[in-house]
Coordinates of C-alpha atoms in Angstrom, one line a residue:
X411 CA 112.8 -75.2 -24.9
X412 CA 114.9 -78.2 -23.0
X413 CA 115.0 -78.5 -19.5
X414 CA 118.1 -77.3 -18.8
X415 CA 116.8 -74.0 -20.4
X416 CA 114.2 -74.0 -17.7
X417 CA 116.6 -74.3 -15.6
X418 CA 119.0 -71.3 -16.6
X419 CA 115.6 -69.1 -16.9
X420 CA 114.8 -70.0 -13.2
X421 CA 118.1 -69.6 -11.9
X422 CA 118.7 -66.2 -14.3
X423 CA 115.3 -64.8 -12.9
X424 CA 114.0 -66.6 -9.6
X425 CA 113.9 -62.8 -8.4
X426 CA 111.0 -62.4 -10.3
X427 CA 109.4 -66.0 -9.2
X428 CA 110.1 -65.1 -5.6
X429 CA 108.6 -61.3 -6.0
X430 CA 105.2 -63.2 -7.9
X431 CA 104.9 -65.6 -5.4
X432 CA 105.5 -63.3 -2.6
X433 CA 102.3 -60.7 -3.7
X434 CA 100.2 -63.7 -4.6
X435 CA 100.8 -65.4 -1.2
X436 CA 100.5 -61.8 0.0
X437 CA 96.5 -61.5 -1.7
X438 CA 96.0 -64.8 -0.4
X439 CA 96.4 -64.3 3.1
X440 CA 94.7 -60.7 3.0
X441 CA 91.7 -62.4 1.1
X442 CA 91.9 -65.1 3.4
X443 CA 91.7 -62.6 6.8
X444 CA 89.3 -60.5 4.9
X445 CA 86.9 -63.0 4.1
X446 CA 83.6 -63.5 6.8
X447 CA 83.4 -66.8 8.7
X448 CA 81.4 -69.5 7.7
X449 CA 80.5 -72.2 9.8
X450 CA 77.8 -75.1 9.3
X451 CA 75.4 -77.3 11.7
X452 CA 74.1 -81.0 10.0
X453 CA 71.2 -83.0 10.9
X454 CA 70.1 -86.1 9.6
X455 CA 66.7 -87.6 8.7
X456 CA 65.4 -91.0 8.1
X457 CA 62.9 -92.0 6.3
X458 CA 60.7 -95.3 6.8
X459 CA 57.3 -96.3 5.7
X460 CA 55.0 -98.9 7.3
X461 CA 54.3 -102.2 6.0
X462 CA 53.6 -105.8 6.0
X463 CA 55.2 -108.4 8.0
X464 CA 56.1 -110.8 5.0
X465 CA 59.5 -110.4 2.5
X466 CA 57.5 -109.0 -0.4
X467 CA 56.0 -106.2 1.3
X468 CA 59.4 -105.3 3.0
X469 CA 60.8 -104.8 -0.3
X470 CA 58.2 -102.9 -1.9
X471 CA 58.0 -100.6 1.2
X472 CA 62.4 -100.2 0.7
X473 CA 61.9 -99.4 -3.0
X474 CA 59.1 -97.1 -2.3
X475 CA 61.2 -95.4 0.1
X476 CA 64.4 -95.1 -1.6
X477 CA 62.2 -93.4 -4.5
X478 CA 60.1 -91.2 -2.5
X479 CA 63.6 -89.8 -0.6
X480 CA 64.8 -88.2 -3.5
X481 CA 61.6 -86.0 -3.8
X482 CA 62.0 -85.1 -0.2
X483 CA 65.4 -83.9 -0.4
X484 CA 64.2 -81.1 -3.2
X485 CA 61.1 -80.3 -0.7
X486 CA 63.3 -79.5 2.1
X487 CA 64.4 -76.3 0.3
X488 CA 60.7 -74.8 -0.5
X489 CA 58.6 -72.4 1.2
X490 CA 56.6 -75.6 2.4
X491 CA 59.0 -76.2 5.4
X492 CA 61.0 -72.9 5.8
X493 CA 58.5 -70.3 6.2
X494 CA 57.2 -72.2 9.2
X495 CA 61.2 -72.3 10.0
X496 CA 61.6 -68.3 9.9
X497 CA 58.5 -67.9 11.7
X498 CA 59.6 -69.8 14.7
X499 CA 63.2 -68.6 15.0
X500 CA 61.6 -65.1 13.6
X501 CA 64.1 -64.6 11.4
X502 CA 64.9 -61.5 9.3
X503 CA 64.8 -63.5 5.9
X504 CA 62.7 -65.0 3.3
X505 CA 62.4 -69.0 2.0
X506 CA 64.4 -68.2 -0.9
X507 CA 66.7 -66.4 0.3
X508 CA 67.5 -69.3 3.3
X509 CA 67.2 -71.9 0.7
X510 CA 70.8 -70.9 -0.6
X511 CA 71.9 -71.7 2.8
X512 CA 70.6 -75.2 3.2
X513 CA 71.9 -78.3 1.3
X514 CA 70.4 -81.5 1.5
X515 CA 71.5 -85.0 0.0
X516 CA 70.8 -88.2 -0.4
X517 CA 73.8 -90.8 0.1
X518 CA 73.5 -93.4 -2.4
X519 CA 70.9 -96.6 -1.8
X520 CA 70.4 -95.3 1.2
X521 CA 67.2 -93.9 3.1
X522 CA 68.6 -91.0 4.6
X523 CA 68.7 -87.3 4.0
X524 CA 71.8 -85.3 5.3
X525 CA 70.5 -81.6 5.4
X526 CA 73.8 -79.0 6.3
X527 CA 72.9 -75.1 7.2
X528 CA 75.3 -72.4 6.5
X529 CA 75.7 -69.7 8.6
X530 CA 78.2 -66.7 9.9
X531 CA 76.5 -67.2 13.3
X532 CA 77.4 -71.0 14.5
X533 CA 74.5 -70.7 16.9
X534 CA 72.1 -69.6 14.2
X535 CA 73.4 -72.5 12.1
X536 CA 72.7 -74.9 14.6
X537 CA 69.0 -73.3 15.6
X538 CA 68.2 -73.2 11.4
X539 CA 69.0 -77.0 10.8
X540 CA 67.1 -78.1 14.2
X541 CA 64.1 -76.5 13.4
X542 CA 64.1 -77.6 9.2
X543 CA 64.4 -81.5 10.2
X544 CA 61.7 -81.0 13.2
X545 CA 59.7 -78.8 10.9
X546 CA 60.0 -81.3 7.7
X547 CA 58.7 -84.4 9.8
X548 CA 55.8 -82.3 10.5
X549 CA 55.2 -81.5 6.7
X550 CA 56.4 -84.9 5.0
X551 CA 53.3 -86.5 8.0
X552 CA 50.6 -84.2 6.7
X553 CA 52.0 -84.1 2.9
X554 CA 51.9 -88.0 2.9
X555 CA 48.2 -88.4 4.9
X556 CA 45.8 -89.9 2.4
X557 CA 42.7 -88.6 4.4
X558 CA 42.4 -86.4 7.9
X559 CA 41.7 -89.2 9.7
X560 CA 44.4 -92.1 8.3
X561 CA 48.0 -91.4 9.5
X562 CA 51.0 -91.3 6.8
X563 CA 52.2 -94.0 5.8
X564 CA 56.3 -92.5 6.0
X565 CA 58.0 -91.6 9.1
X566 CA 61.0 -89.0 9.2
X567 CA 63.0 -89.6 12.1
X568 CA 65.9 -87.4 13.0
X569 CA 68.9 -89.7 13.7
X570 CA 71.4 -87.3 14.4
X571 CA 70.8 -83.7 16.0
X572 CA 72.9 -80.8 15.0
X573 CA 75.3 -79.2 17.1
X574 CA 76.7 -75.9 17.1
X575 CA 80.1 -75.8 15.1
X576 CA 83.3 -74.7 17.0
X577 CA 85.0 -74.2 13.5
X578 CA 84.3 -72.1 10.1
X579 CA 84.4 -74.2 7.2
X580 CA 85.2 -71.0 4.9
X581 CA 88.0 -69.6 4.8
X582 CA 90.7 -72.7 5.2
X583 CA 93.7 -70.4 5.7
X584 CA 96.2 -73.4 5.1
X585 CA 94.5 -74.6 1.6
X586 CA 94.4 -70.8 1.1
X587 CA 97.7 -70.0 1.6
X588 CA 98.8 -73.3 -0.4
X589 CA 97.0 -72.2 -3.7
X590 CA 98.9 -68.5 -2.7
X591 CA 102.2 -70.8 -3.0
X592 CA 101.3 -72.7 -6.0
X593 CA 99.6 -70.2 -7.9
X594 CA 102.3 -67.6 -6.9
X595 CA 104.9 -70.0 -8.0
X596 CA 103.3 -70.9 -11.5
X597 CA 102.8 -66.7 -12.3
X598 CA 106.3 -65.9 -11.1
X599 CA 107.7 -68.8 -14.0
X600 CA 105.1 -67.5 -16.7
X601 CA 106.9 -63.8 -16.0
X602 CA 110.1 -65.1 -15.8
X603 CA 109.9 -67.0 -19.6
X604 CA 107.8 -64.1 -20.9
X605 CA 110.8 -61.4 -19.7
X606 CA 113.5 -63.7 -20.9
X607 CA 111.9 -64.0 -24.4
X608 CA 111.1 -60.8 -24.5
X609 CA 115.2 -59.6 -23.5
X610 CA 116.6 -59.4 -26.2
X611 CA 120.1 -58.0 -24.6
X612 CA 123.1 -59.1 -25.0
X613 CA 124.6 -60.7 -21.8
X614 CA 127.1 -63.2 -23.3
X615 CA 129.2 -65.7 -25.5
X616 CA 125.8 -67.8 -25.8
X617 CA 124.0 -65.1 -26.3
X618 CA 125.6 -63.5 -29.2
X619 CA 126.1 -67.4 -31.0
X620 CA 122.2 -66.8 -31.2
X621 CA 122.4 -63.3 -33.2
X622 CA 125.3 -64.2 -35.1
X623 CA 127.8 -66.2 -36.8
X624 CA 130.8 -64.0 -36.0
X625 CA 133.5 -65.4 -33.6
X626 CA 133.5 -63.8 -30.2
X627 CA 137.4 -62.9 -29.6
X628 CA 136.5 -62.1 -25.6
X629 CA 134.5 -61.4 -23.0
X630 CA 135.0 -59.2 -20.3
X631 CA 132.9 -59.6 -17.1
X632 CA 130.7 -56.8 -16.2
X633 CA 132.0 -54.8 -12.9
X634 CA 129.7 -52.3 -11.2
X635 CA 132.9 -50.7 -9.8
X636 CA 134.4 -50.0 -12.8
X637 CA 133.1 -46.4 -12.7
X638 CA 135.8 -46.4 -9.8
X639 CA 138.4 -48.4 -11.0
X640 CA 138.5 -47.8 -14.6
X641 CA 142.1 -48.8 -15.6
X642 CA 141.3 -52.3 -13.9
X643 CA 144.9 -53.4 -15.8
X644 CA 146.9 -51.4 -13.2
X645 CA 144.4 -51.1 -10.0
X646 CA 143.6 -55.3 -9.7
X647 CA 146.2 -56.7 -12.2
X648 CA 145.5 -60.3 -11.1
X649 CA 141.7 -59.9 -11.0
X650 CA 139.4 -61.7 -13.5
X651 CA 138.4 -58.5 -15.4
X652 CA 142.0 -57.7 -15.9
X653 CA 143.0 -61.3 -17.1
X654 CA 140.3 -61.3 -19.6
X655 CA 141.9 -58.1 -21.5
X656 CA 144.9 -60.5 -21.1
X657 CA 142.9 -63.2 -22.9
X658 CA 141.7 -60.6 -25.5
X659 CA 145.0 -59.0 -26.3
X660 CA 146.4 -62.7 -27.4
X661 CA 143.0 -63.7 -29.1
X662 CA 143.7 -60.2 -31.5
X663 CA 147.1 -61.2 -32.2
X664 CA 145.6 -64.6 -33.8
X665 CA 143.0 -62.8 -36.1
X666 CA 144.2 -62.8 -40.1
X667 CA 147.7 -63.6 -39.4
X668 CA 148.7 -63.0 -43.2
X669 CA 147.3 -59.5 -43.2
X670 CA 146.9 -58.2 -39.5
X671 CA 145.4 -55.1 -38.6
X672 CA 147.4 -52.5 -37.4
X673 CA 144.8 -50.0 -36.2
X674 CA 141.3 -51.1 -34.1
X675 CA 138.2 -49.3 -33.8
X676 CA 136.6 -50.0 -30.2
X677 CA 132.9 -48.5 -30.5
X678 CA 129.7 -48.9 -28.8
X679 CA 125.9 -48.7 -29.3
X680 CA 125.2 -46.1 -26.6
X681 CA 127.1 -44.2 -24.5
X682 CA 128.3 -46.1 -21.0
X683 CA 128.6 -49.4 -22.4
X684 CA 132.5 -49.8 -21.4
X685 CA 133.9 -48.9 -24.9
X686 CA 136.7 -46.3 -23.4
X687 CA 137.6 -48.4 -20.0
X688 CA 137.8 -51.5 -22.9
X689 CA 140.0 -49.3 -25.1
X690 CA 142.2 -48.6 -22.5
X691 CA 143.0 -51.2 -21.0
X692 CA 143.3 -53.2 -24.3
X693 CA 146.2 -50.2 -25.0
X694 CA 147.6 -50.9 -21.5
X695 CA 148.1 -54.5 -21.8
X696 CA 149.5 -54.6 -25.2
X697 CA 152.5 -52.0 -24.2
X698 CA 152.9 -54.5 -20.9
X699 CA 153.6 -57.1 -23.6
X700 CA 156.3 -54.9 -25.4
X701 CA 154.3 -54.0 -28.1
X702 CA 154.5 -49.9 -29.7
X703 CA 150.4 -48.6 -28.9
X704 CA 149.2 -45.5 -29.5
X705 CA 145.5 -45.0 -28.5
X706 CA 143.2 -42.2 -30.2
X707 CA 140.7 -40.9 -27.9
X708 CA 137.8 -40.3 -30.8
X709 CA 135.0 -39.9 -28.9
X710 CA 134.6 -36.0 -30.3
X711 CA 131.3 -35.9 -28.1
X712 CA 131.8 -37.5 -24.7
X713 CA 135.5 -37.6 -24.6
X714 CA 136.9 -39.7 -21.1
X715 CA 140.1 -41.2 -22.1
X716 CA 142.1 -38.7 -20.9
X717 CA 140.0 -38.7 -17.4
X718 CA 140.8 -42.0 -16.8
X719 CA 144.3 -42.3 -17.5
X720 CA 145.1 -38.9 -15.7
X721 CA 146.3 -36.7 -18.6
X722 CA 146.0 -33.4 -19.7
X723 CA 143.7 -32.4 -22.7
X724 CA 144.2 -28.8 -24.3
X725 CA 145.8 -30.3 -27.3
X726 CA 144.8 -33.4 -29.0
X727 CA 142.8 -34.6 -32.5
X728 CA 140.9 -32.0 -33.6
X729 CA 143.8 -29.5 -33.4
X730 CA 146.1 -32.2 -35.2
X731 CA 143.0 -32.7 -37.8
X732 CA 142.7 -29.0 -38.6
X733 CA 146.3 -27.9 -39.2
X734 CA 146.9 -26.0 -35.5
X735 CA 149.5 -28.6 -34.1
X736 CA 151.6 -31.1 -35.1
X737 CA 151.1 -34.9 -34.8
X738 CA 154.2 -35.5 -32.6
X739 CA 153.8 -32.5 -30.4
X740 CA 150.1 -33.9 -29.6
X741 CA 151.0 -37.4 -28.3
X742 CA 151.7 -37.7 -24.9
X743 CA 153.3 -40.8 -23.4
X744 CA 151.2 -42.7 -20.5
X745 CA 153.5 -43.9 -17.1
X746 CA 157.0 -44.8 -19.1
X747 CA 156.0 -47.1 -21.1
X748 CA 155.3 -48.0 -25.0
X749 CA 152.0 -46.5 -24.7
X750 CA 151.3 -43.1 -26.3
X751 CA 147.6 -41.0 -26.0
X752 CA 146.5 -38.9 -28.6
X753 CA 143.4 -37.1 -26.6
X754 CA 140.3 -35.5 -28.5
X755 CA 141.2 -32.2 -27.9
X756 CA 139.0 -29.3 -27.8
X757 CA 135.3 -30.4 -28.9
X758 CA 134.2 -28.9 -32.4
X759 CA 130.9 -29.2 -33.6
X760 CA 131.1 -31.3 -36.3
X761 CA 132.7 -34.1 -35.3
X762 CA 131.3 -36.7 -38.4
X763 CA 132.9 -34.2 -40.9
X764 CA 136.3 -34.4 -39.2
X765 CA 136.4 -38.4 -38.0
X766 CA 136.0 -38.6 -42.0
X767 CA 138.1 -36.2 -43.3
X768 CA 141.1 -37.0 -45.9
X769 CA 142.9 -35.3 -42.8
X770 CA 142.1 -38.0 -40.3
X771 CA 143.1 -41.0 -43.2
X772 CA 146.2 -39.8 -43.3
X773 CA 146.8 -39.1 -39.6
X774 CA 145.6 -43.1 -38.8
X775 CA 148.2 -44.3 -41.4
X776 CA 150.9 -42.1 -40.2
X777 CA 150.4 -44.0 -36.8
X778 CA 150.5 -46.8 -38.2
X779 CA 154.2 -46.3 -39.6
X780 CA 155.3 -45.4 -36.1
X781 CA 153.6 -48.0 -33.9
X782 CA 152.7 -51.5 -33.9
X783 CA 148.7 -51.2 -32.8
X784 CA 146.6 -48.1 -33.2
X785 CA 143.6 -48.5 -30.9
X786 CA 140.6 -45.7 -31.6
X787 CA 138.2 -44.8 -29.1
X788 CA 135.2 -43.9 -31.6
X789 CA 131.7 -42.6 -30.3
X790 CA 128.8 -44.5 -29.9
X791 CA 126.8 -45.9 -33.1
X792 CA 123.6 -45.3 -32.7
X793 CA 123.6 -41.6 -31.2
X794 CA 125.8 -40.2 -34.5
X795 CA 127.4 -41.2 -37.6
X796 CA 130.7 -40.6 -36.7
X797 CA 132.1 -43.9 -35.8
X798 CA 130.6 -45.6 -38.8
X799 CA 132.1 -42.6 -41.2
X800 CA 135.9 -43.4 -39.1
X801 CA 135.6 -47.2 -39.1
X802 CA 136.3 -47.1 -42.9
X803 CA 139.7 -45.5 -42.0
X804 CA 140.9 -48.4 -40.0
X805 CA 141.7 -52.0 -40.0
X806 CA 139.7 -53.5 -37.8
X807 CA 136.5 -52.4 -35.6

């Protein structure tokens, strides 16, 4: 895909972008004012060791240092210095237990030992890292004493005191709610390519170049208030819709010049697709344009051409079909012009056996003697067989 097809995808389905982004920024924040405060208190320890006066035993009292801190950053965390902890601030807990909520590191070359305490209590947090860096210079002193009587050779000192924390660290609403965004952002675009590969609907001229090589002849816009305003032709005659059945009327006079059609079958794939209102209004602009039309309302199972153009319907096809009237007498003329209907008439019940009758070959080429177009209104494709069995009586489909 290029990035222009990005583009058509995002601006074809940034509903579904906005929705995703909208209920992930939605979780985010309800996560986010769900979640329990956190907040943390740091203290920090020194360590030194005493020595000798001269260079040499300056350094070897740094290096032993900087390798004994290590050590004492892992003993911070052990029963060693937080049972005595829980014990004074007679805490409800055990060492392990507080050991997940005590960190302590050692910044790099250095001699010191930062030790942070987690808590939901900011108080507590405070009062827990007090009493681990008073309580580990107390254990490092007697864990460092070579005998009762000679003092340790390493100092802790406590260089910076903790306080109690005014804010939480956990939850950070605004790097919450940014992921929320982000996140929201990236799901809505995976949906949106997934449901445009998965449509598979055609929506226009591009879209049926994809499916196949035939040449599209025209397009007419879809209009939710067609329902309403079926014969668009005569309701809005300088409205887009009706100038595209403009644009298709001359297209059809252009297709195989040396042997043109005389008679069109307009069908659908279901039922509601715009098959009759696209019939009819083909009819009505080609008897604008001087032309003899006669339009054949088909559609034996849902018939509506009559509906729409406001005509009346006792006697039509099926009566023509099966001997009971005569072709003439069945056509009606539509608003005094070159345009005659031939409605459905009543509905039999076996419509395939009549739309491919000997009977209904004739009747189409009879039509064709007396007009110049004969436009059938056949019934959906995929429903019934009947307007595959009547295409094979016409020119064109």
């Amino acid at each position: 895909m290029e990035l222009k097809d990005y583009i058509r995808i995002i601006r074809k389905r940034w509903r579904i972008i906005i929705a995703a982004m909208l209920v992930v920024l939605a979780g985010a924040a309800l996560a986010t004012a769900l979640s329990p405060k956190v907040y943390e208190a740091k203290t920090q320890l020194f360590v030194s060791t005493s020595g000798g006066n001269d260079t040499s035993a300056l350094l070897q009292g740094s290096n032993f240092t900087q390798q004994r801190v290590k050590s004492y950053a892992d003993v911070i965390t052990t029963p060693k210095v937080l049972d005595p902890v829980i014990a004074t601030l007679k805490l409800n807990t055990t060492a392990d237990k507080l050991a997940t909520h005590i960190t302590a590191t050692v910044p790099l070359d250095t001699v010191l030992i930062e030790v942070a305490v987690t808590d939901g209590s900011p108080r507590l947090a405070a009062e827990v890292a007090d009493a681990v860096g008073k309580q580990f210079t107390s254990t490092v002193a007697e864990l460092e004493a070579v005998s009762t009587t000679a003092a340790s050779p390493v100092k802790i000192s406590i260089v910076s005191t903790p306080t109690v924390p005014t804010a939480p660290i956990s939850p950070t609403p605004t790097r919450n709610l940014a992921l929320g965004v982000v996140l929201g952002l990236l799901l809505g675009l995976g949906l949106a390519l997934l449901r445009d590969l998965l449509d598979t609907s055609i929506k226009g001229e591009k879209d049926c170049a994809d499916v196949t090589d035939a040449t599209v002849i025209g397009s007419i816009g879809f209009d939710p208030d067609a329902p309403k305003h079926p014969l668009i032709v005569q309701a809005d005659p300088h409205s887009p819709r009706a100038e595209a059945f403009r644009t298709l009327r001359t297209n059809l006079q252009f297709i195989d010049a040396a042997n043109h059609p005389r008679s069109i079958v307009f069908t659908s794939s279901l039922p509601a697709e715009g098959k009759t209102t696209t019939a009819a209004n083909l009819a009505i602009t080609m008897a604008a344009s001087g032309a003899r039309v006669c339009v054949v309302e088909a559609d034996l199972r849902r018939p509506r051409l009559l509906e729409y153009m406001g005509l009346d319907g006792s006697v039509g096809l099926t009566n023509v079909l099966i001997g009971q009237a005569d072709l003439g007498d069945a056509l009606q003329q539509f608003a005094h012009t070159g345009l005659h209907v031939l409605g459905a008439g009543p509905v039999p019940p076996n419509p395939s056996e009549l739309l491919g009758s000997t009977a209904m070959e004739k009747m189409v080429r009879e039509l064709e003697t007396r007009y110049d177009v004969v436009i059938t209104d056949a019934p959906p494709l995929l429903p019934g067989t009947a307007a595959a069995v009547h295409r094979t009586t016409a020119g064109g489909t």
